[in-house]
Amino acid sequence: MSDESRSAFITIVGKANVGKSSLLNRLIGEKIAIVTDKPQTTRTRITGVLTKGETQYVFLDTPGWHRSRNRLSEHMVQSVQESMADVDAIVMVVEPFGAIKAAEQELIDRFDRSLPVVLAINKIDLLRDRSALLEQIAQYDRAYPFAAVVPLSAETGEGVDTLLGELAAFAKKSVHFFADDTLTDQPERVIIAEILREKLLLTLRDEVPHGVAVAVEQMKEREDGLVTVHTVIYCEKKSHKGMIIGKGGKTLKEMATAARTDMEHFLGCRVHLECWVKVKEDWRNREGIIRSLGLS
Ligand SMILES: Nc1nc2c(ncn2[C@@H]2O[C@H](COP(=O)(O)OP(=O)(O)OP(=O)(O)O)[C@@H](O)[C@H]2O)c(=O)[nH]1
Ligand SMILES: [Mg+2]
């Protein structure tokens, strides 16, 4: 370890849909966490690693803070809580408009006051009038003594370097915990499953997308370099299965094609993707299934 070697563990928290995963992807410069316009997209803690010179940042992207509704969401909320325990700093992501939401206040109430919390006001690209930020900053300032406030856009990248600059102050002298070219600790299989789940979330509607889970049952590379991926999509009801498959299999085919394209980009090779749909009633309340899907 060189004298200058430093590392910072930073957890990214906030209510659902504010852009935590988008920010993680932007920070590390690669899409490792799926992003959709549906709340509760992220279900588990996702680690992203960025090594810049002597400093290694280890970011934890977490599920959106919300009131738990079932066993799965209890695990999700618990993983946020745990992510705030052993870190050097917290980044709280919020939107640039509107009052502080109940879920945000609840989160603020749980901050350990001995840890620095940086407020990231995301999505500023959506603001026509930037002076609106002043009121937003004042509002959050009244709610908590944030170590810094950084307006930014995960979408355009504006302000993200400023955030990194603020976070550098919280890095501690230490060895790097990951190889310097590491981007994530997520296994390939998990990212492959998430890519397909992203397409399901983007396409399906109402309560269907929240009740789906994806498992990669098999991943094999053939001699000619093609990778075959066998997946199972779990859903909660027979009627949901019908909606996932669609008329003549059209919906599933479209989602699978979009997923395959992203998988090929991610793996850097051709992919043959097979998807099976199975019903597991009320799986989000069944501990054994939650565990077998790696969600607890
Ligand atoms: N315009 C704009 N949209 C953004 C920005 N960051 C994220 N979004 C959009 O906001 C939505 C939610 O983004 P995510 O990154 O999935 O949000 P999240 O906080 O991880 O959501 P959960 O995992 O559900 O808690 C997506 O539609 C993103 O494209 C931004 O800086 N500008
Ligand atoms: Mg997310």
mmCIF file of C-alpha atoms and ligand atoms in Angstrom:
data_model
loop_
_atom_site.group_PDB
_atom_site.id
_atom_site.type_symbol
_atom_site.label_atom_id
_atom_site.label_comp_id
_atom_site.label_asym_id
_atom_site.label_seq_id
_atom_site.Cartn_x
_atom_site.Cartn_y
_atom_site.Cartn_z
ATOM 1 C CA MET A 1 0.000 0.000 0.000
ATOM 2 C CA SER A 2 1.398 3.394 -0.932
ATOM 3 C CA ASP A 3 1.396 6.169 1.654
ATOM 4 C CA GLU A 4 -1.299 7.968 -0.238
ATOM 5 C CA SER A 5 -3.613 4.987 -0.748
ATOM 6 C CA ARG A 6 -7.155 5.845 0.349
ATOM 7 C CA SER A 7 -10.619 4.403 0.250
ATOM 8 C CA ALA A 8 -14.105 5.707 0.888
ATOM 9 C CA PHE A 9 -17.223 3.613 1.412
ATOM 10 C CA ILE A 10 -20.263 5.637 0.435
ATOM 11 C CA THR A 11 -23.886 4.581 0.519
ATOM 12 C CA ILE A 12 -26.433 6.157 -1.830
ATOM 13 C CA VAL A 13 -29.898 6.452 -0.305
ATOM 14 C CA GLY A 14 -33.164 8.203 -1.049
ATOM 15 C CA LYS A 15 -36.791 7.554 -1.843
ATOM 16 C CA ALA A 16 -37.713 5.449 -4.860
ATOM 17 C CA ASN A 17 -37.209 6.783 -8.380
ATOM 18 C CA VAL A 18 -35.034 9.794 -7.525
ATOM 19 C CA GLY A 19 -32.128 8.471 -9.632
ATOM 20 C CA LYS A 20 -29.842 6.604 -7.202
ATOM 21 C CA SER A 21 -28.980 3.840 -9.657
ATOM 22 C CA SER A 22 -28.559 6.352 -12.479
ATOM 23 C CA LEU A 23 -26.106 8.238 -10.283
ATOM 24 C CA LEU A 24 -24.183 5.064 -9.447
ATOM 25 C CA ASN A 25 -23.864 4.212 -13.144
ATOM 26 C CA ARG A 26 -22.736 7.741 -13.939
ATOM 27 C CA LEU A 27 -20.173 7.741 -11.118
ATOM 28 C CA ILE A 28 -18.496 4.540 -12.233
ATOM 29 C CA GLY A 29 -19.015 5.206 -15.951
ATOM 30 C CA GLU A 30 -20.699 1.901 -16.769
ATOM 31 C CA LYS A 31 -24.269 0.654 -16.504
ATOM 32 C CA ILE A 32 -24.220 -1.973 -13.786
ATOM 33 C CA ALA A 33 -27.501 -1.092 -12.054
ATOM 34 C CA ILE A 34 -30.801 -1.195 -13.909
ATOM 35 C CA VAL A 35 -32.806 2.010 -14.250
ATOM 36 C CA THR A 36 -36.520 2.372 -14.936
ATOM 37 C CA ASP A 37 -39.276 4.906 -14.413
ATOM 38 C CA LYS A 38 -41.002 2.506 -11.954
ATOM 39 C CA PRO A 39 -40.457 2.900 -8.212
ATOM 40 C CA GLN A 40 -38.720 0.032 -6.394
ATOM 41 C CA THR A 41 -36.583 -0.915 -9.342
ATOM 42 C CA THR A 42 -33.561 -1.738 -7.197
ATOM 43 C CA ARG A 43 -34.188 -4.656 -4.862
ATOM 44 C CA THR A 44 -30.804 -5.348 -3.297
ATOM 45 C CA ARG A 45 -27.675 -3.470 -2.425
ATOM 46 C CA ILE A 46 -25.424 -3.038 -5.462
ATOM 47 C CA THR A 47 -21.746 -2.206 -5.153
ATOM 48 C CA GLY A 48 -20.019 0.021 -7.701
ATOM 49 C CA VAL A 49 -16.293 0.710 -7.516
ATOM 50 C CA LEU A 50 -14.424 3.734 -8.862
ATOM 51 C CA THR A 51 -10.651 4.046 -8.512
ATOM 52 C CA LYS A 52 -9.269 7.495 -9.227
ATOM 53 C CA GLY A 53 -5.564 7.811 -8.685
ATOM 54 C CA GLU A 54 -4.798 6.754 -5.124
ATOM 55 C CA THR A 55 -8.419 6.903 -3.989
ATOM 56 C CA GLN A 56 -10.895 4.074 -4.317
ATOM 57 C CA TYR A 57 -14.565 4.899 -3.887
ATOM 58 C CA VAL A 58 -16.883 2.030 -3.077
ATOM 59 C CA PHE A 59 -20.493 3.074 -3.688
ATOM 60 C CA LEU A 60 -23.516 1.173 -2.421
ATOM 61 C CA ASP A 61 -26.684 1.705 -4.435
ATOM 62 C CA THR A 62 -29.706 0.816 -2.335
ATOM 63 C CA PRO A 63 -33.436 0.189 -2.825
ATOM 64 C CA GLY A 64 -35.660 3.264 -2.521
ATOM 65 C CA TRP A 65 -36.736 3.963 1.053
ATOM 66 C CA HIS A 66 -40.421 3.136 1.491
ATOM 67 C CA ARG A 67 -42.868 1.689 3.938
ATOM 68 C CA SER A 68 -42.641 -2.109 3.749
ATOM 69 C CA ARG A 69 -45.630 -3.860 2.304
ATOM 70 C CA ASN A 70 -44.449 -7.454 2.166
ATOM 71 C CA ARG A 71 -41.527 -9.657 3.172
ATOM 72 C CA LEU A 72 -39.510 -8.660 0.129
ATOM 73 C CA SER A 73 -39.845 -4.972 0.880
ATOM 74 C CA GLU A 74 -38.920 -5.602 4.521
ATOM 75 C CA HIS A 75 -35.637 -7.019 3.238
ATOM 76 C CA MET A 76 -35.219 -4.042 0.927
ATOM 77 C CA VAL A 77 -35.693 -1.491 3.697
ATOM 78 C CA GLN A 78 -33.430 -3.482 5.991
ATOM 79 C CA SER A 79 -30.664 -3.469 3.400
ATOM 80 C CA VAL A 80 -30.839 0.340 3.247
ATOM 81 C CA GLN A 81 -30.575 0.526 7.013
ATOM 82 C CA GLU A 82 -27.593 -1.833 7.033
ATOM 83 C CA SER A 83 -25.892 0.104 4.240
ATOM 84 C CA MET A 84 -25.789 3.179 6.476
ATOM 85 C CA ALA A 85 -23.980 1.389 9.287
ATOM 86 C CA ASP A 86 -20.419 0.825 8.153
ATOM 87 C CA VAL A 87 -19.609 3.615 5.722
ATOM 88 C CA ASP A 88 -17.526 6.789 5.614
ATOM 89 C CA ALA A 89 -20.291 8.956 4.189
ATOM 90 C CA ILE A 90 -23.887 8.922 2.976
ATOM 91 C CA VAL A 91 -25.193 10.499 -0.217
ATOM 92 C CA MET A 92 -28.884 11.308 -0.014
ATOM 93 C CA VAL A 93 -30.428 11.763 -3.467
ATOM 94 C CA VAL A 94 -33.529 13.935 -3.878
ATOM 95 C CA GLU A 95 -35.424 15.585 -6.717
ATOM 96 C CA PRO A 96 -35.096 19.310 -7.438
ATOM 97 C CA PHE A 97 -38.748 20.137 -6.858
ATOM 98 C CA GLY A 98 -41.515 19.569 -4.320
ATOM 99 C CA ALA A 99 -41.669 19.388 -0.543
ATOM 100 C CA ILE A 100 -39.726 16.854 1.510
ATOM 101 C CA LYS A 101 -41.614 13.566 1.281
ATOM 102 C CA ALA A 102 -42.621 11.486 4.309
ATOM 103 C CA ALA A 103 -40.256 8.700 3.227
ATOM 104 C CA GLU A 104 -37.408 11.229 3.037
ATOM 105 C CA GLN A 105 -38.124 12.618 6.475
ATOM 106 C CA GLU A 106 -38.157 9.071 7.848
ATOM 107 C CA LEU A 107 -34.773 8.442 6.281
ATOM 108 C CA ILE A 108 -33.336 11.707 7.616
ATOM 109 C CA ASP A 109 -34.529 10.730 11.110
ATOM 110 C CA ARG A 110 -32.440 7.568 10.853
ATOM 111 C CA PHE A 111 -29.148 9.215 9.913
ATOM 112 C CA ASP A 112 -26.314 8.614 12.332
ATOM 113 C CA ARG A 113 -25.324 12.168 13.192
ATOM 114 C CA SER A 114 -21.661 11.240 13.470
ATOM 115 C CA LEU A 115 -21.552 10.433 9.717
ATOM 116 C CA PRO A 116 -21.254 13.100 7.018
ATOM 117 C CA VAL A 117 -24.299 13.218 4.737
ATOM 118 C CA VAL A 118 -24.035 14.915 1.352
ATOM 119 C CA LEU A 119 -27.274 15.991 -0.300
ATOM 120 C CA ALA A 120 -27.349 15.373 -4.064
ATOM 121 C CA ILE A 121 -30.157 17.306 -5.722
ATOM 122 C CA ASN A 122 -30.529 15.253 -8.889
ATOM 123 C CA LYS A 123 -32.373 15.843 -12.185
ATOM 124 C CA ILE A 124 -31.492 19.526 -12.409
ATOM 125 C CA ASP A 125 -31.665 19.128 -16.198
ATOM 126 C CA LEU A 126 -35.449 19.121 -15.708
ATOM 127 C CA LEU A 127 -35.462 22.602 -14.145
ATOM 128 C CA ARG A 128 -36.347 25.479 -16.449
ATOM 129 C CA ASP A 129 -35.609 28.008 -13.759
ATOM 130 C CA ARG A 130 -32.471 27.164 -11.779
ATOM 131 C CA SER A 131 -33.249 29.778 -9.129
ATOM 132 C CA ALA A 132 -35.859 27.297 -7.834
ATOM 133 C CA LEU A 133 -32.904 25.361 -6.465
ATOM 134 C CA LEU A 134 -32.331 27.986 -3.788
ATOM 135 C CA GLU A 135 -35.651 27.266 -2.092
ATOM 136 C CA GLN A 136 -34.987 23.529 -2.388
ATOM 137 C CA ILE A 137 -31.567 23.902 -0.783
ATOM 138 C CA ALA A 138 -32.995 26.058 2.025
ATOM 139 C CA GLN A 139 -35.735 23.511 2.691
ATOM 140 C CA TYR A 140 -33.300 20.607 3.086
ATOM 141 C CA ASP A 141 -30.875 22.755 5.072
ATOM 142 C CA ARG A 142 -33.597 23.287 7.638
ATOM 143 C CA ALA A 143 -34.239 19.546 7.822
ATOM 144 C CA TYR A 144 -30.664 18.348 8.422
ATOM 145 C CA PRO A 145 -27.096 19.648 8.820
ATOM 146 C CA PHE A 146 -25.820 18.281 5.495
ATOM 147 C CA ALA A 147 -22.028 18.282 5.063
ATOM 148 C CA ALA A 148 -22.485 19.622 1.516
ATOM 149 C CA VAL A 149 -25.252 20.163 -1.027
ATOM 150 C CA VAL A 150 -24.550 19.389 -4.679
ATOM 151 C CA PRO A 151 -27.082 20.024 -7.471
ATOM 152 C CA LEU A 152 -26.425 17.593 -10.330
ATOM 153 C CA SER A 153 -27.817 15.547 -13.153
ATOM 154 C CA ALA A 154 -27.103 11.833 -13.366
ATOM 155 C CA GLU A 155 -28.575 12.008 -16.859
ATOM 156 C CA THR A 156 -26.174 14.622 -18.307
ATOM 157 C CA GLY A 157 -23.316 14.224 -15.842
ATOM 158 C CA GLU A 158 -23.388 17.877 -14.806
ATOM 159 C CA GLY A 159 -22.227 18.338 -11.208
ATOM 160 C CA VAL A 160 -21.109 14.733 -10.757
ATOM 161 C CA ASP A 161 -17.421 15.675 -10.554
ATOM 162 C CA THR A 162 -18.282 18.263 -7.925
ATOM 163 C CA LEU A 163 -19.944 15.502 -5.907
ATOM 164 C CA LEU A 164 -16.835 13.328 -6.218
ATOM 165 C CA GLY A 165 -14.721 16.282 -5.078
ATOM 166 C CA GLU A 166 -16.849 16.631 -1.951
ATOM 167 C CA LEU A 167 -16.667 12.899 -1.257
ATOM 168 C CA ALA A 168 -12.864 12.820 -1.582
ATOM 169 C CA ALA A 169 -12.722 14.600 1.773
ATOM 170 C CA PHE A 170 -14.203 11.520 3.481
ATOM 171 C CA ALA A 171 -11.706 8.984 2.114
ATOM 172 C CA LYS A 172 -9.514 7.382 4.746
ATOM 173 C CA LYS A 173 -5.961 6.093 4.546
ATOM 174 C CA SER A 174 -6.361 2.429 3.723
ATOM 175 C CA VAL A 175 -5.602 -0.300 1.246
ATOM 176 C CA HIS A 176 -7.904 -0.635 -1.745
ATOM 177 C CA PHE A 177 -10.434 -3.371 -1.094
ATOM 178 C CA PHE A 178 -10.981 -4.136 -4.793
ATOM 179 C CA ALA A 179 -8.607 -4.478 -7.743
ATOM 180 C CA ASP A 180 -8.252 -1.041 -9.314
ATOM 181 C CA ASP A 181 -10.046 -2.072 -12.543
ATOM 182 C CA THR A 182 -13.053 -3.574 -10.710
ATOM 183 C CA LEU A 183 -16.432 -1.946 -11.409
ATOM 184 C CA THR A 184 -18.731 -4.067 -9.288
ATOM 185 C CA ASP A 185 -18.850 -7.090 -7.038
ATOM 186 C CA GLN A 186 -22.038 -8.317 -8.671
ATOM 187 C CA PRO A 187 -21.624 -11.664 -10.406
ATOM 188 C CA GLU A 188 -22.202 -11.693 -14.172
ATOM 189 C CA ARG A 189 -25.266 -13.917 -13.726
ATOM 190 C CA VAL A 190 -26.921 -11.392 -11.451
ATOM 191 C CA ILE A 191 -26.408 -8.561 -13.926
ATOM 192 C CA ILE A 192 -27.740 -10.768 -16.745
ATOM 193 C CA ALA A 193 -30.900 -11.498 -14.711
ATOM 194 C CA GLU A 194 -31.295 -7.806 -13.909
ATOM 195 C CA ILE A 195 -31.038 -6.825 -17.585
ATOM 196 C CA LEU A 196 -34.058 -9.000 -18.353
ATOM 197 C CA ARG A 197 -35.931 -7.692 -15.289
ATOM 198 C CA GLU A 198 -35.338 -4.151 -16.498
ATOM 199 C CA LYS A 199 -37.121 -4.918 -19.779
ATOM 200 C CA LEU A 200 -40.014 -6.505 -17.858
ATOM 201 C CA LEU A 201 -40.322 -3.405 -15.672
ATOM 202 C CA LEU A 202 -40.204 -1.084 -18.654
ATOM 203 C CA THR A 203 -42.846 -2.988 -20.620
ATOM 204 C CA LEU A 204 -45.342 -4.384 -18.117
ATOM 205 C CA ARG A 205 -47.919 -2.329 -16.298
ATOM 206 C CA ASP A 206 -49.867 -1.961 -13.055
ATOM 207 C CA GLU A 207 -48.889 -4.440 -10.381
ATOM 208 C CA VAL A 208 -47.406 -7.029 -12.769
ATOM 209 C CA PRO A 209 -43.814 -5.694 -12.956
ATOM 210 C CA HIS A 210 -43.418 -5.470 -9.175
ATOM 211 C CA GLY A 211 -44.309 -9.141 -8.834
ATOM 212 C CA VAL A 212 -41.694 -10.452 -11.248
ATOM 213 C CA ALA A 213 -38.338 -11.966 -10.452
ATOM 214 C CA VAL A 214 -35.776 -13.391 -12.831
ATOM 215 C CA ALA A 215 -33.419 -16.292 -12.244
ATOM 216 C CA VAL A 216 -30.619 -17.358 -14.560
ATOM 217 C CA GLU A 217 -30.719 -21.148 -14.454
ATOM 218 C CA GLN A 218 -27.874 -21.755 -16.842
ATOM 219 C CA MET A 219 -25.203 -19.808 -18.657
ATOM 220 C CA LYS A 220 -22.839 -21.631 -20.977
ATOM 221 C CA GLU A 221 -20.305 -20.569 -23.528
ATOM 222 C CA ARG A 222 -20.183 -22.656 -26.695
ATOM 223 C CA GLU A 223 -16.969 -23.337 -28.575
ATOM 224 C CA ASP A 224 -17.828 -20.734 -31.213
ATOM 225 C CA GLY A 225 -18.127 -18.068 -28.491
ATOM 226 C CA LEU A 226 -21.933 -17.855 -28.410
ATOM 227 C CA VAL A 227 -23.294 -17.787 -24.864
ATOM 228 C CA THR A 228 -26.575 -19.552 -24.162
ATOM 229 C CA VAL A 229 -28.575 -18.148 -21.276
ATOM 230 C CA HIS A 230 -31.573 -19.959 -19.768
ATOM 231 C CA THR A 231 -33.790 -17.805 -17.587
ATOM 232 C CA VAL A 232 -36.951 -18.302 -15.588
ATOM 233 C CA ILE A 233 -39.304 -15.386 -15.041
ATOM 234 C CA TYR A 234 -41.361 -15.833 -11.880
ATOM 235 C CA CYS A 235 -44.664 -14.038 -11.504
ATOM 236 C CA GLU A 236 -47.402 -14.086 -8.896
ATOM 237 C CA LYS A 237 -50.543 -15.027 -10.813
ATOM 238 C CA LYS A 238 -51.646 -17.067 -13.793
ATOM 239 C CA SER A 239 -53.187 -13.932 -15.298
ATOM 240 C CA HIS A 240 -49.813 -12.191 -14.981
ATOM 241 C CA LYS A 241 -48.159 -15.041 -16.841
ATOM 242 C CA GLY A 242 -50.544 -14.427 -19.735
ATOM 243 C CA MET A 243 -49.707 -10.722 -19.763
ATOM 244 C CA ILE A 244 -45.982 -11.405 -19.706
ATOM 245 C CA ILE A 245 -46.197 -13.799 -22.642
ATOM 246 C CA GLY A 246 -48.709 -11.717 -24.593
ATOM 247 C CA LYS A 247 -50.747 -12.654 -27.654
ATOM 248 C CA GLY A 248 -48.884 -15.339 -29.569
ATOM 249 C CA GLY A 249 -45.865 -14.743 -27.349
ATOM 250 C CA LYS A 250 -45.340 -11.270 -28.779
ATOM 251 C CA THR A 251 -44.727 -9.352 -25.528
ATOM 252 C CA LEU A 252 -42.201 -11.842 -24.198
ATOM 253 C CA LYS A 253 -40.445 -11.993 -27.539
ATOM 254 C CA GLU A 254 -40.018 -8.218 -27.661
ATOM 255 C CA MET A 255 -38.751 -8.000 -24.093
ATOM 256 C CA ALA A 256 -36.348 -10.895 -24.664
ATOM 257 C CA THR A 257 -34.978 -9.326 -27.837
ATOM 258 C CA ALA A 258 -34.290 -6.032 -26.057
ATOM 259 C CA ALA A 259 -32.669 -7.907 -23.166
ATOM 260 C CA ARG A 260 -30.531 -10.020 -25.494
ATOM 261 C CA THR A 261 -29.161 -6.907 -27.195
ATOM 262 C CA ASP A 262 -28.122 -5.434 -23.834
ATOM 263 C CA MET A 263 -26.677 -8.771 -22.680
ATOM 264 C CA GLU A 264 -24.565 -8.973 -25.845
ATOM 265 C CA HIS A 265 -23.299 -5.466 -25.215
ATOM 266 C CA PHE A 266 -22.529 -6.274 -21.589
ATOM 267 C CA LEU A 267 -20.824 -9.614 -22.273
ATOM 268 C CA GLY A 268 -19.211 -8.542 -25.530
ATOM 269 C CA CYS A 269 -20.335 -11.649 -27.413
ATOM 270 C CA ARG A 270 -23.390 -13.146 -29.117
ATOM 271 C CA VAL A 271 -26.116 -14.447 -26.831
ATOM 272 C CA HIS A 272 -28.860 -17.006 -27.281
ATOM 273 C CA LEU A 273 -31.527 -16.233 -24.684
ATOM 274 C CA GLU A 274 -34.309 -18.547 -23.555
ATOM 275 C CA CYS A 275 -37.051 -17.407 -21.185
ATOM 276 C CA TRP A 276 -39.558 -19.560 -19.314
ATOM 277 C CA VAL A 277 -42.404 -18.067 -17.306
ATOM 278 C CA LYS A 278 -43.524 -19.728 -14.063
ATOM 279 C CA VAL A 279 -46.152 -18.811 -11.499
ATOM 280 C CA LYS A 280 -45.189 -18.766 -7.801
ATOM 281 C CA GLU A 281 -48.137 -17.418 -5.919
ATOM 282 C CA ASP A 282 -47.429 -14.625 -3.444
ATOM 283 C CA TRP A 283 -43.666 -15.260 -3.681
ATOM 284 C CA ARG A 284 -42.898 -11.811 -2.284
ATOM 285 C CA ASN A 285 -44.128 -13.078 1.077
ATOM 286 C CA ARG A 286 -42.372 -16.442 0.919
ATOM 287 C CA GLU A 287 -39.040 -16.327 2.686
ATOM 288 C CA GLY A 288 -37.639 -19.469 1.024
ATOM 289 C CA ILE A 289 -38.233 -18.148 -2.475
ATOM 290 C CA ILE A 290 -36.940 -14.686 -1.606
ATOM 291 C CA ARG A 291 -33.767 -16.318 -0.343
ATOM 292 C CA SER A 292 -33.363 -18.647 -3.308
ATOM 293 C CA LEU A 293 -33.615 -15.637 -5.622
ATOM 294 C CA GLY A 294 -30.806 -13.928 -3.739
ATOM 295 C CA LEU A 295 -33.073 -11.159 -2.495
ATOM 296 C CA SER A 296 -32.428 -11.433 1.228
HETATM 297 N N1 LIG B 1 -34.241 13.926 -16.409
HETATM 298 C C1 LIG B 1 -33.562 13.138 -15.588
HETATM 299 N N2 LIG B 1 -34.027 11.916 -15.298
HETATM 300 C C2 LIG B 1 -33.303 11.146 -14.459
HETATM 301 C C3 LIG B 1 -32.084 11.568 -13.893
HETATM 302 N N3 LIG B 1 -31.624 10.581 -13.091
HETATM 303 C C4 LIG B 1 -32.516 9.577 -13.184
HETATM 304 N N4 LIG B 1 -33.531 9.898 -14.006
HETATM 305 C C5 LIG B 1 -34.709 9.068 -14.347
HETATM 306 O O1 LIG B 1 -35.437 8.787 -13.162
HETATM 307 C C6 LIG B 1 -36.004 7.484 -13.203
HETATM 308 C C7 LIG B 1 -35.559 6.684 -11.984
HETATM 309 O O2 LIG B 1 -34.164 6.437 -12.071
HETATM 310 P P1 LIG B 1 -33.452 5.296 -11.217
HETATM 311 O O3 LIG B 1 -31.981 5.513 -11.337
HETATM 312 O O4 LIG B 1 -33.985 3.946 -11.553
HETATM 313 O O5 LIG B 1 -33.950 5.712 -9.759
HETATM 314 P P2 LIG B 1 -33.695 4.961 -8.358
HETATM 315 O O6 LIG B 1 -33.623 6.024 -7.326
HETATM 316 O O7 LIG B 1 -32.543 4.039 -8.457
HETATM 317 O O8 LIG B 1 -35.058 4.153 -8.204
HETATM 318 P P3 LIG B 1 -35.366 2.837 -7.257
HETATM 319 O O9 LIG B 1 -34.321 1.808 -7.567
HETATM 320 O O10 LIG B 1 -36.725 2.425 -7.708
HETATM 321 O O11 LIG B 1 -35.340 3.317 -5.853
HETATM 322 C C8 LIG B 1 -35.544 6.870 -14.539
HETATM 323 O O12 LIG B 1 -36.584 7.039 -15.467
HETATM 324 C C9 LIG B 1 -34.329 7.687 -14.885
HETATM 325 O O13 LIG B 1 -34.093 7.735 -16.285
HETATM 326 C C10 LIG B 1 -31.617 12.898 -14.217
HETATM 327 O O14 LIG B 1 -30.570 13.388 -13.781
HETATM 328 N N5 LIG B 1 -32.396 13.623 -15.070
HETATM 329 MG MG MG B 2 -32.413 2.019 -8.213
#
